Amino acid sequence: MADSRINDLLITGDQTYATIDHSVGRLVLDQKSHSIAWLKWLIGGVMGTGVLMVSLAWLIFQGTGTWGNNVPAAWGFDIVNFVWWIGIGHAGTLISAILLLLRQQWRNSINRFSEAMTIFAVMCAGIYPLLHTGRPWNDYWLFPYPNILGMWPQFRSPLLWDVFAVSTYFSVSLVFWFVGLIPDFATLRDKSTNRYAKLIFALLAMGWRGSNQHWHRYEQMYYLLAGISAPLVLSVHSIVSFDFAISIVPGWNVTVFPPYFVAGAVFAGFAMVLTWGIPLRKYYKLEHLITNRHLDWMAKITLATGLIVAYGYFLEVFYQWYSANPFEFKLLTNTRLDGMYAKFYWALIVCNVVAPQVFWIPKMRTNTWALIIVSTFVSVGMWLERFVIIPMSLTNNYLPSSDKPYYPSFWDFAMFAGTLGFFTMLMMLFIRFLPTINIFEVKDLLYKMKGQKEFVEGQAPVEVK
Amino acid sequence: MEKQQITKEEALEKMRGELEGKRGERYWRTLDEVAQTDEFKLWFEDEFPNRKDLFQIDRRSLLKFAGASLALAGLAGCRGVFLPEEKLVPYVKAPEELVPGKSLFYASAITLAGYATGVLVEQSEGRPIKLEGNPDHPASLGALSSIGQAEVLNFYDPDRMQTVIQRVDPTAELGEISTWEEFSKAVTPQLEAHVATGGKGLALLFGAVTSPTQASLIEQFKKKYPAAKVYSYEPAGRASVNTAVAAVAGKPGVPVYDFSKAKVVVSLDGDFLNPVDNPGALAYARQFAKGRKVTGNHGEMNRLYAIEANCGLAGATADHRYMLKPSELYGAALALAAAVGLSVPGGTVSGSLKNDLEAIVQDLKSNMGQSIVVAGEHAAPEVHVAAFLINNALGNVGKTVKFVASPEASIGYGSLADLAADLDTGLVDILYISNSNPVFTAPADLKFGDKLAKAKLKVQLTAVEDETSAMCDWILPMAHSLESWSDVRAFDGTATVVQPLIAPLFDGRNEIESLSLMLGNSRAGYDLLRTYWQTQKLGGAKFEEGWRTAVHNGVVPNTAAATIAMTTLTPSLPSPTPLNSTYEASFVPDPAVFDGRFANNGWLQELPRPLTKVCWDNVVTLSPSDAQALNVKSDEMVRVTTAVGEVDGIAYVLPGQPKGSVTINLGYGRTKGGTLATVGLSNGGDQGGGFNAYKIRTSKNPAFTAITEIKDLNTEQHLASTQGHSPLGGNRIPDHRDILRAGTLEAFNKEGMEALILGHEFDKKEIEESNLFPEETFEWDGDQWGMAIDMNACTGCGACITACQAENNISVVGKEQVGKGREMHWLRLDRYYSGSDENPDVVWQPIACVHCEKAPCEPVCPVAATVHSHEGLNQMVYNRCVGTRYCSNNCPYKVRRFNYLNWTDNQEQFTKKVSPLNTRVIPGPIREPKAEGVQLLKLLNNPDVTVRGRGVMEKCTYCVQRINEARIESKKAGRRIADGDIVTACQQTCPSEAIVFGNIADPNSAVSKLRKDPRTYMLLAELQTRPRTTHMAKLRNPNPEIKSSNETTEAHH
């Protein structure tokens, strides 16, 4: 009934360990495997980073007044982009930690670059809360450090929880990523012919020899870290959602926020993984490792989380009506369903609720163009969602006299474009200098698939225990 | 020695010769060779003396020097870079009564269009820092208007004239710096030369003169030069009412009202609550508010009928408001007079006023002797005469209305039209302009600017170089009233001796000193004053004692003008002449910049105008139906054409603006007059500046004029408005919200507070029960501060906003930033409409931080920068603030203000775009010229209040510095802080006493009693914030007989 391509296996073609080593390793070891297109993207990324640097310098020099924030909308693009970037990172952690613990073998070929995306996205996200403050040079006051004033941060503030959540998230993700890279560094060390590359990879491999003991220790640590990371997938965005849910701002004070934010984060994250994964497998001919089956499953997760998010939107509207709270109801009618900002709300509904429904059609789940278009819609939609929640709720107040519109400034856009460029630059460097796909895990998968004798053409592989 | 005979040029020439024709490697070698020559060494040493030594220095010494210079840099870096370079001059003998850190108050007076308001000037370490109303002064009673509060900023205006300027070359933009001596040397002989001809060809132009000393000097001048002519011009003056009193009483005078005795008031476009309209407004507002004070469950109130051609404060407060075109006002006055029973020419009224006229008259008649009919100051004399006759017929004269001889000595002087005619015929040789700017303010038909050029010698005394200065030969710096001796009269004639608080900042002289110089004797103001008051027998036999008392009290006793009687009871009144124009332009002085004289005052420019809430601009206000007919929206540019000219202004659709009437505020469109006054010139309106309404004003009828066309120019110019100027709305309270409580007195007396709840009131019990943490209620221990704001008393004048700004060092941010929603006012005055857009009811709701007992801002701050004091203050610790702005987001009242940019140290925002991408950046003129190393505006700051830097949040503190001062005083006296010891800045200046502050833990304090008043409610009580500031419901007292006029009455449940 379904399209036969969906029955692709997790590894297609006649693969051996050597072919896998080659197809992933050559991206690092054979620098000629990169085309001029790579350079163009890198230059774009570097230029974007330049824009980011200029925006940051101007921001620090002049103050947050360079942005469009005002009173009532004291948060605008800064927090919108923070939440958006943090959300992007969530797919990586979900894939690497939760899917690992659930023994989902299909994560093996996509976990590496989605973890890299996590780290880069959190870096982009971190810029915002650090520098959106009026006096960023005093940001260290948010950390509980011993001082002669005897002043502690205010532990009741969700912003403080944010500090812990995001910094924990970043450090755990980084360690997790690095630990996962060690066996691959060893492979690259062994395969590389360039002596500098060999030296660097040797250092990074930290003496990995692939002994049984190494593997044992490795597995222990990796699963331990996955155990730590797994709750982070749920907690980080829950805490980010507390920034809003804890407050008394109409449109923010919603109990459904934590699960709804987490689902939204995974939703946005998978969209981003698709956006990067599809061109990656095409240009670097990795279709045999990132197969249509991967795409199919990622599309399904996108659809599933999209439906959770849609449920969240429905609940929000329902709550605003059902609570009979005049302030909430006014928000609904004035900035969501109708009013000067309604176009953003409806665009968000189209992007996040309508567009993913395409994935009910099996063909569309493996159609790369459909996937890219829908995932772009989702990325835009998730950005709009944060825009709708943050400044739009703030423009609507308890006292109507304070209702004032929010308009982002040039520098708001420049800084956002800058973080996109920064992210692109980091991804480009990552593709060229680090193994984009987890070599040893794919080889492990190949071993299991072949060894189990269930490697039958045209059938889905059976889960391997 | 020989080497030095070679000049630098010669040495260079020689080197060029050496290098001639050399290429490549050889070239460089030649350079080396050249470097060895004596000529080079000489040149080198010449250009960079001692530099050669640097090459010869050894490594060890270099490090030594580097270390030393680093250490020195550490020291030197602090001074001059981070810390101001300051010279300390300790007192050898401390002045008496001067305690460092403690303010002293001196009585003085400020003037507006000649009329005095008594003030107490707060002086801190020798600097005047704030003005407060003088409770003993009849025009103040302790209150002050926004303009009065901002007067101290005029004093520190960095654009003030600092020296005498002589314009030798009339075409040059800048004149030459000169001195008073030079001026005297140059001009005195020319004046003396006129003695022979009796002063023929001499002309003096003043504003309104109420100063008795100045008037006597003018008399002396007239005596010395009998043929000299004296003129007076005040663009928003009281010529009309003086003429009207002359018509009924035989000599010029002004009416003085007593609103405390009035039960019914009818205003004929009379904005008696507005300080720019009536010099007695502060006193009248207090009397009027007393007549509306309702305490407890039952009360009585006076009743105000406002018949308006504009949107004034009286109309916003009125119980019944009727609208008409400016030209119909006289007809309405006559109709009212006829209905009262006077035989006057027939007037006409239409619409709801026609229906209700009988009831209004009935109301007036049943309050004979207890009513007032008050006409607007700008209204034509015949409107005033009609009002006087009605008052007389109602028996009000002598009870609620009296006439006093005009405090203005300048009433008999020539008018500006006379001066223009004399200039035109070449009768003026020497023109002396004292504190007047006729080139800007003259009506268009006089073409004054062209005619002024015909005078041979033009001298102007002015505080800031203005449009007139640009045409004058000598420009003299005028001293401010805070730095010079003078005297002035109030609206009832009471005189005040104006005493200086500080030595003149610059080389300025005030009007009397300068005039004395013109007389040829150049005496100091102090002398002139004492001489005059000695002749007036001040203090009887004991002059010195009388003088001291008068100066100390700020009021010269027994100087109130004599009452004059109405003698002509049947003056001939003209018949009303219809204007037959669809639209009429009405000209009123701007509530902040007045006639334009305060256009360089940032506090006033940024004061949201009461009804439009627009800052930094004047607008063309259109009624909603007119706007629809013309297809014009707010922010669109329109061209208003009249018989004498045209102006392009920004349209503003104002609910309540009378149909067919277009109100234009005077005072904008300045082309000279300081950085802020002219801010619109170079930025195409982005920074404000407005347009010049004088261009379409006529001398014949300065109040209004017929409009031939209003044309939509199809361009937009965004206005900076602080409320309700966006697609989001914000001018009205949506249904079901319990934010405003308002209703009729009748309903309140019958049903109590229940009748005043407009929205959905949350069940108190339910609120209490839904409290998850009942044990967390705030403990009342010791003094607990709280405030009560009576919305029924508030007239919306906005004085509290400026008072707060002056007291708390609040920054001015400029039009662009206000437009972005970043104004810094701690206190705002919300204006809400209800009812129809054509003639809505207005309710004012002043709101600052309400100091919630359970403040939502506090738990969300990650660094505990906003915390609660044990006395219930929600405190903002600026030093700890990182600037996450979460507190502002979580504040349901949105009263927190954030320093998005560095507002304090630079004033760039007035002249420069923040974005460097904007190509229209102009190099801003230096806003803060340094006078002897001291930045002028910094002298203004209140030393008791922290000046906030960039990136921190700020908000109302309940004037915590005043609380602490009272606490120190009470501790010294060994007692508790008594009720009334602490008066916040907003409370102090409020003319209608709408704000009361005090200890709510003390059951006998005024604020405690008000908190128990049935009209008191907590704003957003359902959020359980437990605000310490409570509001009191607004009441209206409509005439029960008037049921038909649905567009005016209350009750929009």
JSON list of N, CA and C in Angstrom, two decimals, chain A residues 23-59:
[
{"chain": "A", "resi": 23, "resn": "SER", "atom": "N", "xyz": [32.74, 6.63, 3.79]},
{"chain": "A", "resi": 23, "resn": "SER", "atom": "CA", "xyz": [31.73, 7.63, 3.42]},
{"chain": "A", "resi": 23, "resn": "SER", "atom": "C", "xyz": [31.61, 8.74, 4.47]},
{"chain": "A", "resi": 24, "resn": "VAL", "atom": "N", "xyz": [31.87, 8.45, 5.73]},
{"chain": "A", "resi": 24, "resn": "VAL", "atom": "CA", "xyz": [31.81, 9.52, 6.73]},
{"chain": "A", "resi": 24, "resn": "VAL", "atom": "C", "xyz": [33.19, 10.15, 6.90]},
{"chain": "A", "resi": 25, "resn": "GLY", "atom": "N", "xyz": [34.20, 9.31, 6.97]},
{"chain": "A", "resi": 25, "resn": "GLY", "atom": "CA", "xyz": [35.53, 9.80, 7.27]},
{"chain": "A", "resi": 25, "resn": "GLY", "atom": "C", "xyz": [36.10, 10.68, 6.18]},
{"chain": "A", "resi": 26, "resn": "ARG", "atom": "N", "xyz": [35.70, 10.44, 4.95]},
{"chain": "A", "resi": 26, "resn": "ARG", "atom": "CA", "xyz": [36.30, 11.22, 3.85]},
{"chain": "A", "resi": 26, "resn": "ARG", "atom": "C", "xyz": [35.95, 12.70, 3.97]},
{"chain": "A", "resi": 27, "resn": "LEU", "atom": "N", "xyz": [34.81, 13.01, 4.60]},
{"chain": "A", "resi": 27, "resn": "LEU", "atom": "CA", "xyz": [34.44, 14.43, 4.74]},
{"chain": "A", "resi": 27, "resn": "LEU", "atom": "C", "xyz": [35.47, 15.17, 5.58]},
{"chain": "A", "resi": 28, "resn": "VAL", "atom": "N", "xyz": [36.12, 14.43, 6.46]},
{"chain": "A", "resi": 28, "resn": "VAL", "atom": "CA", "xyz": [37.13, 15.07, 7.32]},
{"chain": "A", "resi": 28, "resn": "VAL", "atom": "C", "xyz": [38.51, 14.87, 6.72]},
{"chain": "A", "resi": 29, "resn": "LEU", "atom": "N", "xyz": [38.76, 13.65, 6.25]},
{"chain": "A", "resi": 29, "resn": "LEU", "atom": "CA", "xyz": [40.12, 13.32, 5.86]},
{"chain": "A", "resi": 29, "resn": "LEU", "atom": "C", "xyz": [40.44, 13.76, 4.44]},
{"chain": "A", "resi": 30, "resn": "ASP", "atom": "N", "xyz": [39.45, 13.73, 3.58]},
{"chain": "A", "resi": 30, "resn": "ASP", "atom": "CA", "xyz": [39.69, 14.17, 2.21]},
{"chain": "A", "resi": 30, "resn": "ASP", "atom": "C", "xyz": [39.05, 15.54, 2.03]},
{"chain": "A", "resi": 31, "resn": "GLN", "atom": "N", "xyz": [39.85, 16.58, 2.18]},
{"chain": "A", "resi": 31, "resn": "GLN", "atom": "CA", "xyz": [39.30, 17.94, 2.14]},
{"chain": "A", "resi": 31, "resn": "GLN", "atom": "C", "xyz": [38.75, 18.28, 0.76]},
{"chain": "A", "resi": 32, "resn": "LYS", "atom": "N", "xyz": [39.13, 17.49, -0.25]},
{"chain": "A", "resi": 32, "resn": "LYS", "atom": "CA", "xyz": [38.64, 17.78, -1.60]},
{"chain": "A", "resi": 32, "resn": "LYS", "atom": "C", "xyz": [37.18, 17.35, -1.77]},
{"chain": "A", "resi": 33, "resn": "SER", "atom": "N", "xyz": [36.69, 16.62, -0.80]},
{"chain": "A", "resi": 33, "resn": "SER", "atom": "CA", "xyz": [35.30, 16.18, -0.93]},
{"chain": "A", "resi": 33, "resn": "SER", "atom": "C", "xyz": [34.32, 17.34, -0.72]},
{"chain": "A", "resi": 34, "resn": "HIS", "atom": "N", "xyz": [34.83, 18.50, -0.32]},
{"chain": "A", "resi": 34, "resn": "HIS", "atom": "CA", "xyz": [33.94, 19.65, -0.14]},
{"chain": "A", "resi": 34, "resn": "HIS", "atom": "C", "xyz": [33.98, 20.52, -1.37]},
{"chain": "A", "resi": 35, "resn": "SER", "atom": "N", "xyz": [32.81, 20.98, -1.76]},
{"chain": "A", "resi": 35, "resn": "SER", "atom": "CA", "xyz": [32.73, 21.76, -2.98]},
{"chain": "A", "resi": 35, "resn": "SER", "atom": "C", "xyz": [32.82, 23.25, -2.64]},
{"chain": "A", "resi": 36, "resn": "ILE", "atom": "N", "xyz": [32.73, 24.05, -3.68]},
{"chain": "A", "resi": 36, "resn": "ILE", "atom": "CA", "xyz": [32.76, 25.49, -3.50]},
{"chain": "A", "resi": 36, "resn": "ILE", "atom": "C", "xyz": [31.52, 25.97, -2.74]},
{"chain": "A", "resi": 37, "resn": "ALA", "atom": "N", "xyz": [30.47, 25.18, -2.85]},
{"chain": "A", "resi": 37, "resn": "ALA", "atom": "CA", "xyz": [29.23, 25.53, -2.15]},
{"chain": "A", "resi": 37, "resn": "ALA", "atom": "C", "xyz": [29.48, 25.63, -0.64]},
{"chain": "A", "resi": 38, "resn": "TRP", "atom": "N", "xyz": [30.31, 24.69, -0.15]},
{"chain": "A", "resi": 38, "resn": "TRP", "atom": "CA", "xyz": [30.63, 24.73, 1.27]},
{"chain": "A", "resi": 38, "resn": "TRP", "atom": "C", "xyz": [31.25, 26.06, 1.64]},
{"chain": "A", "resi": 39, "resn": "LEU", "atom": "N", "xyz": [32.19, 26.49, 0.79]},
{"chain": "A", "resi": 39, "resn": "LEU", "atom": "CA", "xyz": [32.88, 27.75, 1.06]},
{"chain": "A", "resi": 39, "resn": "LEU", "atom": "C", "xyz": [31.89, 28.92, 1.07]},
{"chain": "A", "resi": 40, "resn": "LYS", "atom": "N", "xyz": [30.99, 28.88, 0.11]},
{"chain": "A", "resi": 40, "resn": "LYS", "atom": "CA", "xyz": [30.00, 29.97, 0.04]},
{"chain": "A", "resi": 40, "resn": "LYS", "atom": "C", "xyz": [29.17, 30.03, 1.31]},
{"chain": "A", "resi": 41, "resn": "TRP", "atom": "N", "xyz": [28.74, 28.87, 1.77]},
{"chain": "A", "resi": 41, "resn": "TRP", "atom": "CA", "xyz": [27.96, 28.85, 3.01]},
{"chain": "A", "resi": 41, "resn": "TRP", "atom": "C", "xyz": [28.80, 29.34, 4.18]},
{"chain": "A", "resi": 42, "resn": "LEU", "atom": "N", "xyz": [30.06, 28.93, 4.19]},
{"chain": "A", "resi": 42, "resn": "LEU", "atom": "CA", "xyz": [30.91, 29.37, 5.29]},
{"chain": "A", "resi": 42, "resn": "LEU", "atom": "C", "xyz": [31.06, 30.88, 5.27]},
{"chain": "A", "resi": 43, "resn": "ILE", "atom": "N", "xyz": [31.32, 31.41, 4.07]},
{"chain": "A", "resi": 43, "resn": "ILE", "atom": "CA", "xyz": [31.49, 32.86, 3.97]},
{"chain": "A", "resi": 43, "resn": "ILE", "atom": "C", "xyz": [30.21, 33.56, 4.44]},
{"chain": "A", "resi": 44, "resn": "GLY", "atom": "N", "xyz": [29.09, 33.01, 4.01]},
{"chain": "A", "resi": 44, "resn": "GLY", "atom": "CA", "xyz": [27.81, 33.56, 4.49]},
{"chain": "A", "resi": 44, "resn": "GLY", "atom": "C", "xyz": [27.75, 33.55, 6.00]},
{"chain": "A", "resi": 45, "resn": "GLY", "atom": "N", "xyz": [28.14, 32.42, 6.57]},
{"chain": "A", "resi": 45, "resn": "GLY", "atom": "CA", "xyz": [28.11, 32.29, 8.02]},
{"chain": "A", "resi": 45, "resn": "GLY", "atom": "C", "xyz": [29.05, 33.26, 8.70]},
{"chain": "A", "resi": 46, "resn": "VAL", "atom": "N", "xyz": [30.24, 33.42, 8.14]},
{"chain": "A", "resi": 46, "resn": "VAL", "atom": "CA", "xyz": [31.22, 34.33, 8.74]},
{"chain": "A", "resi": 46, "resn": "VAL", "atom": "C", "xyz": [30.71, 35.76, 8.66]},
{"chain": "A", "resi": 47, "resn": "MET", "atom": "N", "xyz": [30.11, 36.09, 7.53]},
{"chain": "A", "resi": 47, "resn": "MET", "atom": "CA", "xyz": [29.57, 37.45, 7.41]},
{"chain": "A", "resi": 47, "resn": "MET", "atom": "C", "xyz": [28.46, 37.67, 8.43]},
{"chain": "A", "resi": 48, "resn": "GLY", "atom": "N", "xyz": [27.63, 36.65, 8.58]},
{"chain": "A", "resi": 48, "resn": "GLY", "atom": "CA", "xyz": [26.57, 36.74, 9.59]},
{"chain": "A", "resi": 48, "resn": "GLY", "atom": "C", "xyz": [27.15, 36.93, 10.97]},
{"chain": "A", "resi": 49, "resn": "THR", "atom": "N", "xyz": [28.24, 36.20, 11.25]},
{"chain": "A", "resi": 49, "resn": "THR", "atom": "CA", "xyz": [28.90, 36.34, 12.55]},
{"chain": "A", "resi": 49, "resn": "THR", "atom": "C", "xyz": [29.41, 37.77, 12.72]},
{"chain": "A", "resi": 50, "resn": "GLY", "atom": "N", "xyz": [29.90, 38.32, 11.61]},
{"chain": "A", "resi": 50, "resn": "GLY", "atom": "CA", "xyz": [30.34, 39.72, 11.65]},
{"chain": "A", "resi": 50, "resn": "GLY", "atom": "C", "xyz": [29.20, 40.64, 12.03]},
{"chain": "A", "resi": 51, "resn": "VAL", "atom": "N", "xyz": [28.04, 40.41, 11.41]},
{"chain": "A", "resi": 51, "resn": "VAL", "atom": "CA", "xyz": [26.87, 41.21, 11.74]},
{"chain": "A", "resi": 51, "resn": "VAL", "atom": "C", "xyz": [26.54, 41.06, 13.23]},
{"chain": "A", "resi": 52, "resn": "LEU", "atom": "N", "xyz": [26.67, 39.83, 13.72]},
{"chain": "A", "resi": 52, "resn": "LEU", "atom": "CA", "xyz": [26.40, 39.59, 15.13]},
{"chain": "A", "resi": 52, "resn": "LEU", "atom": "C", "xyz": [27.35, 40.38, 16.01]},
{"chain": "A", "resi": 53, "resn": "MET", "atom": "N", "xyz": [28.63, 40.36, 15.64]},
{"chain": "A", "resi": 53, "resn": "MET", "atom": "CA", "xyz": [29.63, 41.06, 16.45]},
{"chain": "A", "resi": 53, "resn": "MET", "atom": "C", "xyz": [29.34, 42.56, 16.47]},
{"chain": "A", "resi": 54, "resn": "VAL", "atom": "N", "xyz": [29.03, 43.11, 15.30]},
{"chain": "A", "resi": 54, "resn": "VAL", "atom": "CA", "xyz": [28.73, 44.54, 15.23]},
{"chain": "A", "resi": 54, "resn": "VAL", "atom": "C", "xyz": [27.49, 44.85, 16.07]},
{"chain": "A", "resi": 55, "resn": "SER", "atom": "N", "xyz": [26.47, 44.00, 15.94]},
{"chain": "A", "resi": 55, "resn": "SER", "atom": "CA", "xyz": [25.24, 44.24, 16.72]},
{"chain": "A", "resi": 55, "resn": "SER", "atom": "C", "xyz": [25.53, 44.20, 18.21]},
{"chain": "A", "resi": 56, "resn": "LEU", "atom": "N", "xyz": [26.36, 43.24, 18.60]},
{"chain": "A", "resi": 56, "resn": "LEU", "atom": "CA", "xyz": [26.66, 43.11, 20.03]},
{"chain": "A", "resi": 56, "resn": "LEU", "atom": "C", "xyz": [27.47, 44.30, 20.52]},
{"chain": "A", "resi": 57, "resn": "ALA", "atom": "N", "xyz": [28.43, 44.73, 19.70]},
{"chain": "A", "resi": 57, "resn": "ALA", "atom": "CA", "xyz": [29.25, 45.88, 20.11]},
{"chain": "A", "resi": 57, "resn": "ALA", "atom": "C", "xyz": [28.37, 47.11, 20.26]},
{"chain": "A", "resi": 58, "resn": "TRP", "atom": "N", "xyz": [27.49, 47.30, 19.31]},
{"chain": "A", "resi": 58, "resn": "TRP", "atom": "CA", "xyz": [26.60, 48.47, 19.36]},
{"chain": "A", "resi": 58, "resn": "TRP", "atom": "C", "xyz": [25.66, 48.37, 20.55]},
{"chain": "A", "resi": 59, "resn": "LEU", "atom": "N", "xyz": [25.21, 47.14, 20.81]},
{"chain": "A", "resi": 59, "resn": "LEU", "atom": "CA", "xyz": [24.31, 46.92, 21.94]},
{"chain": "A", "resi": 59, "resn": "LEU", "atom": "C", "xyz": [24.99, 47.27, 23.26]}
]
